[in-house]
PDB file of C-alpha atoms in Angstrom:
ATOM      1  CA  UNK A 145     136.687 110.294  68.354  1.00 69.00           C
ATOM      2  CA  UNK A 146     137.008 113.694  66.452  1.00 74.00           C
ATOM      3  CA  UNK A 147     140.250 112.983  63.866  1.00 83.00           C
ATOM      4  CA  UNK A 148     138.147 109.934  61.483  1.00 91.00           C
ATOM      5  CA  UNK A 149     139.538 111.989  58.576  1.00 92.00           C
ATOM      6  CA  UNK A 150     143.080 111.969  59.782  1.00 94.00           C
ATOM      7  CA  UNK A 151     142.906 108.490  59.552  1.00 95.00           C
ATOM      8  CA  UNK A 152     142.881 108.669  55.916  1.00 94.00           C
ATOM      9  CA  UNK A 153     146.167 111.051  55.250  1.00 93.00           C
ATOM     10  CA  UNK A 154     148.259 111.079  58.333  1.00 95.00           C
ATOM     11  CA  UNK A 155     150.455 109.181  56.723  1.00 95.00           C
ATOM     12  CA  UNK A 156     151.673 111.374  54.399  1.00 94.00           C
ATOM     13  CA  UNK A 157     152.247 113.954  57.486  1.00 94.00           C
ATOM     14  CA  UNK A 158     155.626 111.474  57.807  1.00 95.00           C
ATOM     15  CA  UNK A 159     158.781 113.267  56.717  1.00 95.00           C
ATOM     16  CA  UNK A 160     160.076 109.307  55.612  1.00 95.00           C
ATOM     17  CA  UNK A 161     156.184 108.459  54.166  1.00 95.00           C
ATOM     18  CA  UNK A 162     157.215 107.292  50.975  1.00 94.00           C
ATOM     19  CA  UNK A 163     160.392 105.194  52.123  1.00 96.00           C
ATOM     20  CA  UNK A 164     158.091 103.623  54.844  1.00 96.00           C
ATOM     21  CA  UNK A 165     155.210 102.858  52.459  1.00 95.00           C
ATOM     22  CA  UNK A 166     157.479 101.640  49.787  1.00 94.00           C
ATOM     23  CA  UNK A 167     159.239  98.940  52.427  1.00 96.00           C
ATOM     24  CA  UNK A 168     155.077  98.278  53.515  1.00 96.00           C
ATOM     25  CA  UNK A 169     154.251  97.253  50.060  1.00 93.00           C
ATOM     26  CA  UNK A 170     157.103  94.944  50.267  1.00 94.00           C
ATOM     27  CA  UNK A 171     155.717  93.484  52.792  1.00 96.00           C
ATOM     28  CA  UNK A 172     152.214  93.450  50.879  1.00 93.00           C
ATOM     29  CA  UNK A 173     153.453  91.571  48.146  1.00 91.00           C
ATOM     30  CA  UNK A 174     155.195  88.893  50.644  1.00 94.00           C
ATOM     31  CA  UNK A 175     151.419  88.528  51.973  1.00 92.00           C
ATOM     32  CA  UNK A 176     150.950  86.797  49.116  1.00 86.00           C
ATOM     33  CA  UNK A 177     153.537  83.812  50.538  1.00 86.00           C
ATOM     34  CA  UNK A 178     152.347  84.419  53.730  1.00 88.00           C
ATOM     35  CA  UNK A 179     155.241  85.689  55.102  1.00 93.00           C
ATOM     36  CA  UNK A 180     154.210  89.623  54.891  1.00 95.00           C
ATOM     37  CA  UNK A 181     151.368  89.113  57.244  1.00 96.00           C
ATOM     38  CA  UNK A 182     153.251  88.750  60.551  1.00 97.00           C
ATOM     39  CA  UNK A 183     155.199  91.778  59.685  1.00 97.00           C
ATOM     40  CA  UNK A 184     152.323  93.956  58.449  1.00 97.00           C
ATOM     41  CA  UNK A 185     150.294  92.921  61.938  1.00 98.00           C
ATOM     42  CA  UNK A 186     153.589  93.735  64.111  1.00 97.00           C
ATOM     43  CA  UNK A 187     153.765  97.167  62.149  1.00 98.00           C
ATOM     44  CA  UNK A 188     149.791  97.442  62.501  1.00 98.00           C
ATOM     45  CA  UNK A 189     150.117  97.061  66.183  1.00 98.00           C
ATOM     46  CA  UNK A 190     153.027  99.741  66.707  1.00 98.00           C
ATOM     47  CA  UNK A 191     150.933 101.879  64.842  1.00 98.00           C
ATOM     48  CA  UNK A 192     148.068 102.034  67.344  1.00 98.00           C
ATOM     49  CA  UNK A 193     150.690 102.177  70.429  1.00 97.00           C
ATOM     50  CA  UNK A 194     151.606 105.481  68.971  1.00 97.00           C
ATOM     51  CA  UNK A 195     148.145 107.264  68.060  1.00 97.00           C
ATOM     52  CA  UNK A 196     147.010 105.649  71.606  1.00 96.00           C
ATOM     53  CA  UNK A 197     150.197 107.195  72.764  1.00 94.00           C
ATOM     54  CA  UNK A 198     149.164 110.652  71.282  1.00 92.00           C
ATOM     55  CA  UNK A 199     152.062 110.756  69.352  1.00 92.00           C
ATOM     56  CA  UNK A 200     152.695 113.648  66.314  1.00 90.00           C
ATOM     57  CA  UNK A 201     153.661 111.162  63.876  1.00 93.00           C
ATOM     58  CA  UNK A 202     152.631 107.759  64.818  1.00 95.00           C
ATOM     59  CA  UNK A 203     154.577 105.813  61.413  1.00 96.00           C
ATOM     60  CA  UNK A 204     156.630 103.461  63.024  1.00 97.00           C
ATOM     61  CA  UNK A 205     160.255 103.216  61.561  1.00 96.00           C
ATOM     62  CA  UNK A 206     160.970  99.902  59.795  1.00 97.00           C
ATOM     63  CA  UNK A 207     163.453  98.644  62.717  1.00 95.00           C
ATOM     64  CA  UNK A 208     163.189  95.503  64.730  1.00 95.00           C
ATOM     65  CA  UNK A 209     161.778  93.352  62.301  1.00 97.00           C
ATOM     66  CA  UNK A 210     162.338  90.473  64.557  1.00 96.00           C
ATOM     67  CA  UNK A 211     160.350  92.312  66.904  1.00 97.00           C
ATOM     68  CA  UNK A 212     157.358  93.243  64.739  1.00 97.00           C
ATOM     69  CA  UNK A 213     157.158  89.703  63.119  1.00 97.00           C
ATOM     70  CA  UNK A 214     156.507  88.026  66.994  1.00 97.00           C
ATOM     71  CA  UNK A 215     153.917  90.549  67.432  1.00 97.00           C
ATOM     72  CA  UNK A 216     152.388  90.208  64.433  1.00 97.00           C
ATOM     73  CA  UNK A 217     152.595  86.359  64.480  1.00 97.00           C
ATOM     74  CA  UNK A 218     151.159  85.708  67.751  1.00 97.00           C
ATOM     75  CA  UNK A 219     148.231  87.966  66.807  1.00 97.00           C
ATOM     76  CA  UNK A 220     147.538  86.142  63.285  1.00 96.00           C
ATOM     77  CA  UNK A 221     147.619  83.091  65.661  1.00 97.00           C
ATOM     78  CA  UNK A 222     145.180  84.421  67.653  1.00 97.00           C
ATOM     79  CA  UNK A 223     142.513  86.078  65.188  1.00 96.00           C
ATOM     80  CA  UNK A 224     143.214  82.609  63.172  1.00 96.00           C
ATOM     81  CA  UNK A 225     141.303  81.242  65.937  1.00 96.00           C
ATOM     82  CA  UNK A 226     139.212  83.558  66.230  1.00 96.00           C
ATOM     83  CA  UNK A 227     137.403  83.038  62.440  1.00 93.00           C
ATOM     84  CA  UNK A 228     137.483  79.142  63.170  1.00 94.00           C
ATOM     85  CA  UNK A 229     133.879  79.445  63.819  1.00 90.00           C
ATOM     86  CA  UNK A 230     132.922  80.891  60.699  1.00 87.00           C
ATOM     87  CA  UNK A 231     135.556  78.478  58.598  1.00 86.00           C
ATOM     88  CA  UNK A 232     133.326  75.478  59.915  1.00 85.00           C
ATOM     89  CA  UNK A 233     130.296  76.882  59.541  1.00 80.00           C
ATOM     90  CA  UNK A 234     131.083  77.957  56.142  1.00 77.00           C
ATOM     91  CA  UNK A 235     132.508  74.554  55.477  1.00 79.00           C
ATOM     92  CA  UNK A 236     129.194  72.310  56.985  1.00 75.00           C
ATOM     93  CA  UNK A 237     126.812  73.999  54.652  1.00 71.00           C
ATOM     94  CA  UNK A 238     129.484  73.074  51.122  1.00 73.00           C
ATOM     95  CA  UNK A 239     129.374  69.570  52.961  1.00 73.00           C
ATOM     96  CA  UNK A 240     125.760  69.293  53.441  1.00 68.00           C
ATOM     97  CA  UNK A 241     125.150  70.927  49.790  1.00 66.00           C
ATOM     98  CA  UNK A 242     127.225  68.482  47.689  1.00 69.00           C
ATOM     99  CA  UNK A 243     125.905  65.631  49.712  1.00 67.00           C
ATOM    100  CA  UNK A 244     122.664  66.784  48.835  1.00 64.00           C
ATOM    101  CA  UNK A 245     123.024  67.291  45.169  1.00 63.00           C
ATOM    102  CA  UNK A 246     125.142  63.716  45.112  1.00 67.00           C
ATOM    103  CA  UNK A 247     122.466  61.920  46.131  1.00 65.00           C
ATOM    104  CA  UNK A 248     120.250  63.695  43.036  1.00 58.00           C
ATOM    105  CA  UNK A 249     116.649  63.718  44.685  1.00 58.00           C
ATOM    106  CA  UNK A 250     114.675  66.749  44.470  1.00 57.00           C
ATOM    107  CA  UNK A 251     113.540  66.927  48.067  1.00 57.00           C
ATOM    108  CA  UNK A 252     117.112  66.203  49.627  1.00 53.00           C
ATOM    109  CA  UNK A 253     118.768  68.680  46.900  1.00 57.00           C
ATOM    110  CA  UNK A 254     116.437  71.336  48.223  1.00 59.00           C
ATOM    111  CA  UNK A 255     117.100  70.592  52.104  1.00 60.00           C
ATOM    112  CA  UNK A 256     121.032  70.354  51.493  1.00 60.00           C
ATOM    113  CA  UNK A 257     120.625  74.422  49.821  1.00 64.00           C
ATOM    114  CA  UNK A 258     118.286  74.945  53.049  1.00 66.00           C
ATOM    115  CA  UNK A 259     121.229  73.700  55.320  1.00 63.00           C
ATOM    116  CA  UNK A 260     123.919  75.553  52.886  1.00 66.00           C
ATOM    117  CA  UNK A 261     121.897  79.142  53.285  1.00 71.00           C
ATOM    118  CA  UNK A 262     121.710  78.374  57.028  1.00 75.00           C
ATOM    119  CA  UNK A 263     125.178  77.936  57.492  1.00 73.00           C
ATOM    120  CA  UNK A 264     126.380  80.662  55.584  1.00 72.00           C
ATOM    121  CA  UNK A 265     123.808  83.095  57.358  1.00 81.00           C
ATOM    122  CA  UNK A 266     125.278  81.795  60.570  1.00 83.00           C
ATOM    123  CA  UNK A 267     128.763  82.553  59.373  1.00 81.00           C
ATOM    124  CA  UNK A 268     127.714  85.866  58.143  1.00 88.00           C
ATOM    125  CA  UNK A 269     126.330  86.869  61.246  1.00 90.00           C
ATOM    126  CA  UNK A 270     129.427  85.494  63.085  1.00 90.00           C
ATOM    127  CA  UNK A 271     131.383  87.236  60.745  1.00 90.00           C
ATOM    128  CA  UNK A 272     129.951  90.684  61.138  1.00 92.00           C
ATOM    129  CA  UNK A 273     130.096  89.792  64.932  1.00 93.00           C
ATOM    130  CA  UNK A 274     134.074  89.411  64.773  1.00 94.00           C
ATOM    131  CA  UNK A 275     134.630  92.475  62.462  1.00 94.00           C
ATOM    132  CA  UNK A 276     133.250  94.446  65.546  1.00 94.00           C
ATOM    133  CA  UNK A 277     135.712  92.913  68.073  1.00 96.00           C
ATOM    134  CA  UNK A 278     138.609  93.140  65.747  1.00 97.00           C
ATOM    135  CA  UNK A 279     139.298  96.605  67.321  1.00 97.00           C
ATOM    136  CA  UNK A 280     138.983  95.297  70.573  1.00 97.00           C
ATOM    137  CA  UNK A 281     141.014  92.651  70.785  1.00 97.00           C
ATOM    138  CA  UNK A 282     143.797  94.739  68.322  1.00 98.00           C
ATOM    139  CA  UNK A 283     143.423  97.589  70.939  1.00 97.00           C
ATOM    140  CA  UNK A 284     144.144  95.219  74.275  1.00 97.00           C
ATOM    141  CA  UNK A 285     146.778  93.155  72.194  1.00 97.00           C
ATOM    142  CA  UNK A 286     148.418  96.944  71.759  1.00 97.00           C
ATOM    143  CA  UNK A 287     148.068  97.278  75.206  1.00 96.00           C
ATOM    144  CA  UNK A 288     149.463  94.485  76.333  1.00 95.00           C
ATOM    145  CA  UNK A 289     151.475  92.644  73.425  1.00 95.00           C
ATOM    146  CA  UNK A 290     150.430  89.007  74.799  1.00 95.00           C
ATOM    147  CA  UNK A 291     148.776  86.020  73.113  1.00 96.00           C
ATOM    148  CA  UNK A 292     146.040  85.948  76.214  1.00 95.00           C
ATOM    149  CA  UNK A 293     145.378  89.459  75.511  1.00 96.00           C
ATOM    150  CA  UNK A 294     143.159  88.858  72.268  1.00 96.00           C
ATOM    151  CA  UNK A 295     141.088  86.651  74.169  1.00 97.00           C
ATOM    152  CA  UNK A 296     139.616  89.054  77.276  1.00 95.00           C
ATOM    153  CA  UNK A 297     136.193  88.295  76.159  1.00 94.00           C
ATOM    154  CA  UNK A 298     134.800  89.797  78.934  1.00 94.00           C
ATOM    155  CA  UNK A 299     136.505  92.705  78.532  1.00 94.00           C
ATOM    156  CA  UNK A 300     135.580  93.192  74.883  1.00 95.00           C
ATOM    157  CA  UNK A 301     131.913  92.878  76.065  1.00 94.00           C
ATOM    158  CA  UNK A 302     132.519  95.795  77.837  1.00 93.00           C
ATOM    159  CA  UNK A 303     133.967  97.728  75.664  1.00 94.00           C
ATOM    160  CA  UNK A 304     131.636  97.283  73.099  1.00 94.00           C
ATOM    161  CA  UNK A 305     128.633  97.641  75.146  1.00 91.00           C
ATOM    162  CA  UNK A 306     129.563 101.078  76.634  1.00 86.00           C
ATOM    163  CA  UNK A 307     130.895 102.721  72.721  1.00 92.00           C
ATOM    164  CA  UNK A 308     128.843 100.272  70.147  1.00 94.00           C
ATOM    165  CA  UNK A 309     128.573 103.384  68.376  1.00 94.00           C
ATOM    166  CA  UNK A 310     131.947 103.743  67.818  1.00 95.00           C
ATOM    167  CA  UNK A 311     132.923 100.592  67.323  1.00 96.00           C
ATOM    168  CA  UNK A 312     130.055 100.322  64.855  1.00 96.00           C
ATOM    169  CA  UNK A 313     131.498 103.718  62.962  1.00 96.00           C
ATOM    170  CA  UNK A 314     135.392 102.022  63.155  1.00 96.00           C
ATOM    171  CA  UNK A 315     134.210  99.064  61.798  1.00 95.00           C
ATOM    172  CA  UNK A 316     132.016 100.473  58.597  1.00 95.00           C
ATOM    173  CA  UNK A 317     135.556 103.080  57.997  1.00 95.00           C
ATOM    174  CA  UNK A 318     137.926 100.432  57.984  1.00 95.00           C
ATOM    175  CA  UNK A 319     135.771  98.423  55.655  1.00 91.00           C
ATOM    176  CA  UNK A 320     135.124 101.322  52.965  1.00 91.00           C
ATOM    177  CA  UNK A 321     139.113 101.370  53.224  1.00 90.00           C
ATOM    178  CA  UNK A 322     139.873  98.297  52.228  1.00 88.00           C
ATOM    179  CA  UNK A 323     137.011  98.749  49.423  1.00 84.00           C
ATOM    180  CA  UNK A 324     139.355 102.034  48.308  1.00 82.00           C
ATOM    181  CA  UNK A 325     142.447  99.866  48.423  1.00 80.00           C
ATOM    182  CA  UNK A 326     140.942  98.260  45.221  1.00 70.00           C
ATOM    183  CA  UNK A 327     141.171 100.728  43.460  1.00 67.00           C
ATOM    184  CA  UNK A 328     144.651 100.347  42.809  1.00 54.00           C
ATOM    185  CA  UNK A 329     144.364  97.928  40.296  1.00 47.00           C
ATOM    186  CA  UNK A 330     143.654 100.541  38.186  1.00 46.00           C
ATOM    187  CA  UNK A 331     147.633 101.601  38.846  1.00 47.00           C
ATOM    188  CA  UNK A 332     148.689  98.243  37.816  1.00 48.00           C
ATOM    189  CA  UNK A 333     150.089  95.720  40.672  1.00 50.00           C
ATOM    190  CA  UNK A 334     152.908  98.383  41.921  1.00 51.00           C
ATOM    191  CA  UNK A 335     149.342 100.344  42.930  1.00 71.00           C
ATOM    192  CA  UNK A 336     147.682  97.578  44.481  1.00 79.00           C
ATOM    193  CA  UNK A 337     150.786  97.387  46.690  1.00 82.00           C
ATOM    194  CA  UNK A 338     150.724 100.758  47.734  1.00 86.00           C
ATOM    195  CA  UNK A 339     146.827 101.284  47.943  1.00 88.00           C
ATOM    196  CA  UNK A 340     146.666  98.018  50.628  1.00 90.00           C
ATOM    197  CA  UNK A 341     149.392  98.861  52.936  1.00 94.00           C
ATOM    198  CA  UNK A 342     147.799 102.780  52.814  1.00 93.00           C
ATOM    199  CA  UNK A 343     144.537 100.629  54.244  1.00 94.00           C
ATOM    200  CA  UNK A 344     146.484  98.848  56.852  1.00 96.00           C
ATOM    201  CA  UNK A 345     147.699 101.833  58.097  1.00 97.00           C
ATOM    202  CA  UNK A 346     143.765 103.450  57.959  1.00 96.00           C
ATOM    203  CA  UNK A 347     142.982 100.828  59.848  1.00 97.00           C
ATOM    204  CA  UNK A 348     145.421 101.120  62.656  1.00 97.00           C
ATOM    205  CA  UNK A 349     144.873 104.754  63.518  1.00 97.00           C
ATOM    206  CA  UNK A 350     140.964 103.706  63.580  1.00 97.00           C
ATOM    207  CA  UNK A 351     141.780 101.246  66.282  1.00 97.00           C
ATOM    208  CA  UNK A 352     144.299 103.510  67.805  1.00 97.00           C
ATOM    209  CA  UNK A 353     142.107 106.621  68.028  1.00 96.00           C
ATOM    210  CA  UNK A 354     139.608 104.202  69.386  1.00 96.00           C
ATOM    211  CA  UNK A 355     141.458 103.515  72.297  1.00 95.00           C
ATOM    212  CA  UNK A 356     142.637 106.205  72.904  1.00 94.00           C
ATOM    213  CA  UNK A 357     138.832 107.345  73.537  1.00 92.00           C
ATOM    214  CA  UNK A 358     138.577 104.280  75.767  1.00 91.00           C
ATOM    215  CA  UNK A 359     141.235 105.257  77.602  1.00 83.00           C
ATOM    216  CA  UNK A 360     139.904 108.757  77.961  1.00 74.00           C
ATOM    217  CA  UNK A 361     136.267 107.606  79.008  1.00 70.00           C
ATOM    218  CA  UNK A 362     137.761 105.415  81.789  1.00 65.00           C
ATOM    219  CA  UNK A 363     140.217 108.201  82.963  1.00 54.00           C
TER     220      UNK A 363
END
């Protein structure tokens, strides 16, 4: 992987960039009723087709909406499952917490924040743990635009165990992009718009030039 900083400003490379960030912010602030996110994922997914294609400008045009939203749906289906784990665990340790504190003995108040920190530890492990597969299972879902595709565990094994660092370097960019995406507050909610779609689309040629690699070390 040798274009990381491309990730950050191919966008703008686009002779339509502004038109197709401006119609992605759209879509950001739809997120907020839900019904951006399938269209955001189908758009995310294109996205990596084309920088794992090799292509110039990889910016998908905003056509086939119908199209995009079925990708991006089935996907959100399937990483939805994905973070169930994490949603229980999460969940046990509120449950065992406020039973604790309900019952208002010392002793059991101080095993139900035991079982609380356990369970969130366990869900931040299994958290971390997912945010390295992400790419995976984005990259074979590009691949192969089916719901069984973002469950090859096996396969993401594989990949991980042969380019951890990379996967590990993917992960930690992607992350400090969303961070960055924060910033746009500081332009007011017409920033915030912009600044999170511009980390989508960070996030896609990670994954993208990822595979591509994957492809190349197979080859």
């Amino acid at each position: 992987m040798r274009d990381l900083a491309k990730a950050f400003t191919y966008m703008f490379e686009d002779e339509n960039w502004l038109a197709k960030m401006l119609v992605g912010s759209v879509f950001v602030l739809l997120s907020f009723m839900l019904i951006g996110i399938p269209f955001l994922m189908g758009y995310s997914v294109e996205t990596i087709q084309n920088v794992m294609a090799g292509r110039t400008r990889p910016l998908p045009e905003w056509t086939d909406l119908g199209d995009k939203f079925v990708k991006g749906l089935f996907l959100g289906l399937a990483l939805l499952i994905w973070a169930i784990p994490v949603l229980l665990l999460w969940g046990l340790g509120f449950v065992f917490f406020f039973v604790a504190v309900a019952t208002g003995e010392g002793a059991v108040a101080l095993l139900g924040s035991g079982a609380l920190l356990l369970y969130w530890g366990a869900g931040f492990i299994y958290q971390i743990a997912l945010g390295l597969v992400t790419p995976a299972i984005y990259i074979k879902y590009a691949e192969k635009p089916e719901f069984g595709s973002a469950f090859k565990v096996g396969e993401f094994v594989s990949m991980i165990r042969g380019n951890l660092g990379n996967f590990v370097v993917v992960f930690l960019l992607s992350y400090g992009a969303s961070m960055l995406a924060g910033y746009g507050f500081v332009a007011l909610c017409i920033g915030v718009l912009f600044t999170t779609f511009w980390s989508y689309l960070v996030t896609a040629h990670l994954y993208g030039q990822l595979g591509r690699s994957l492809k190349k070390t197979e080859g």
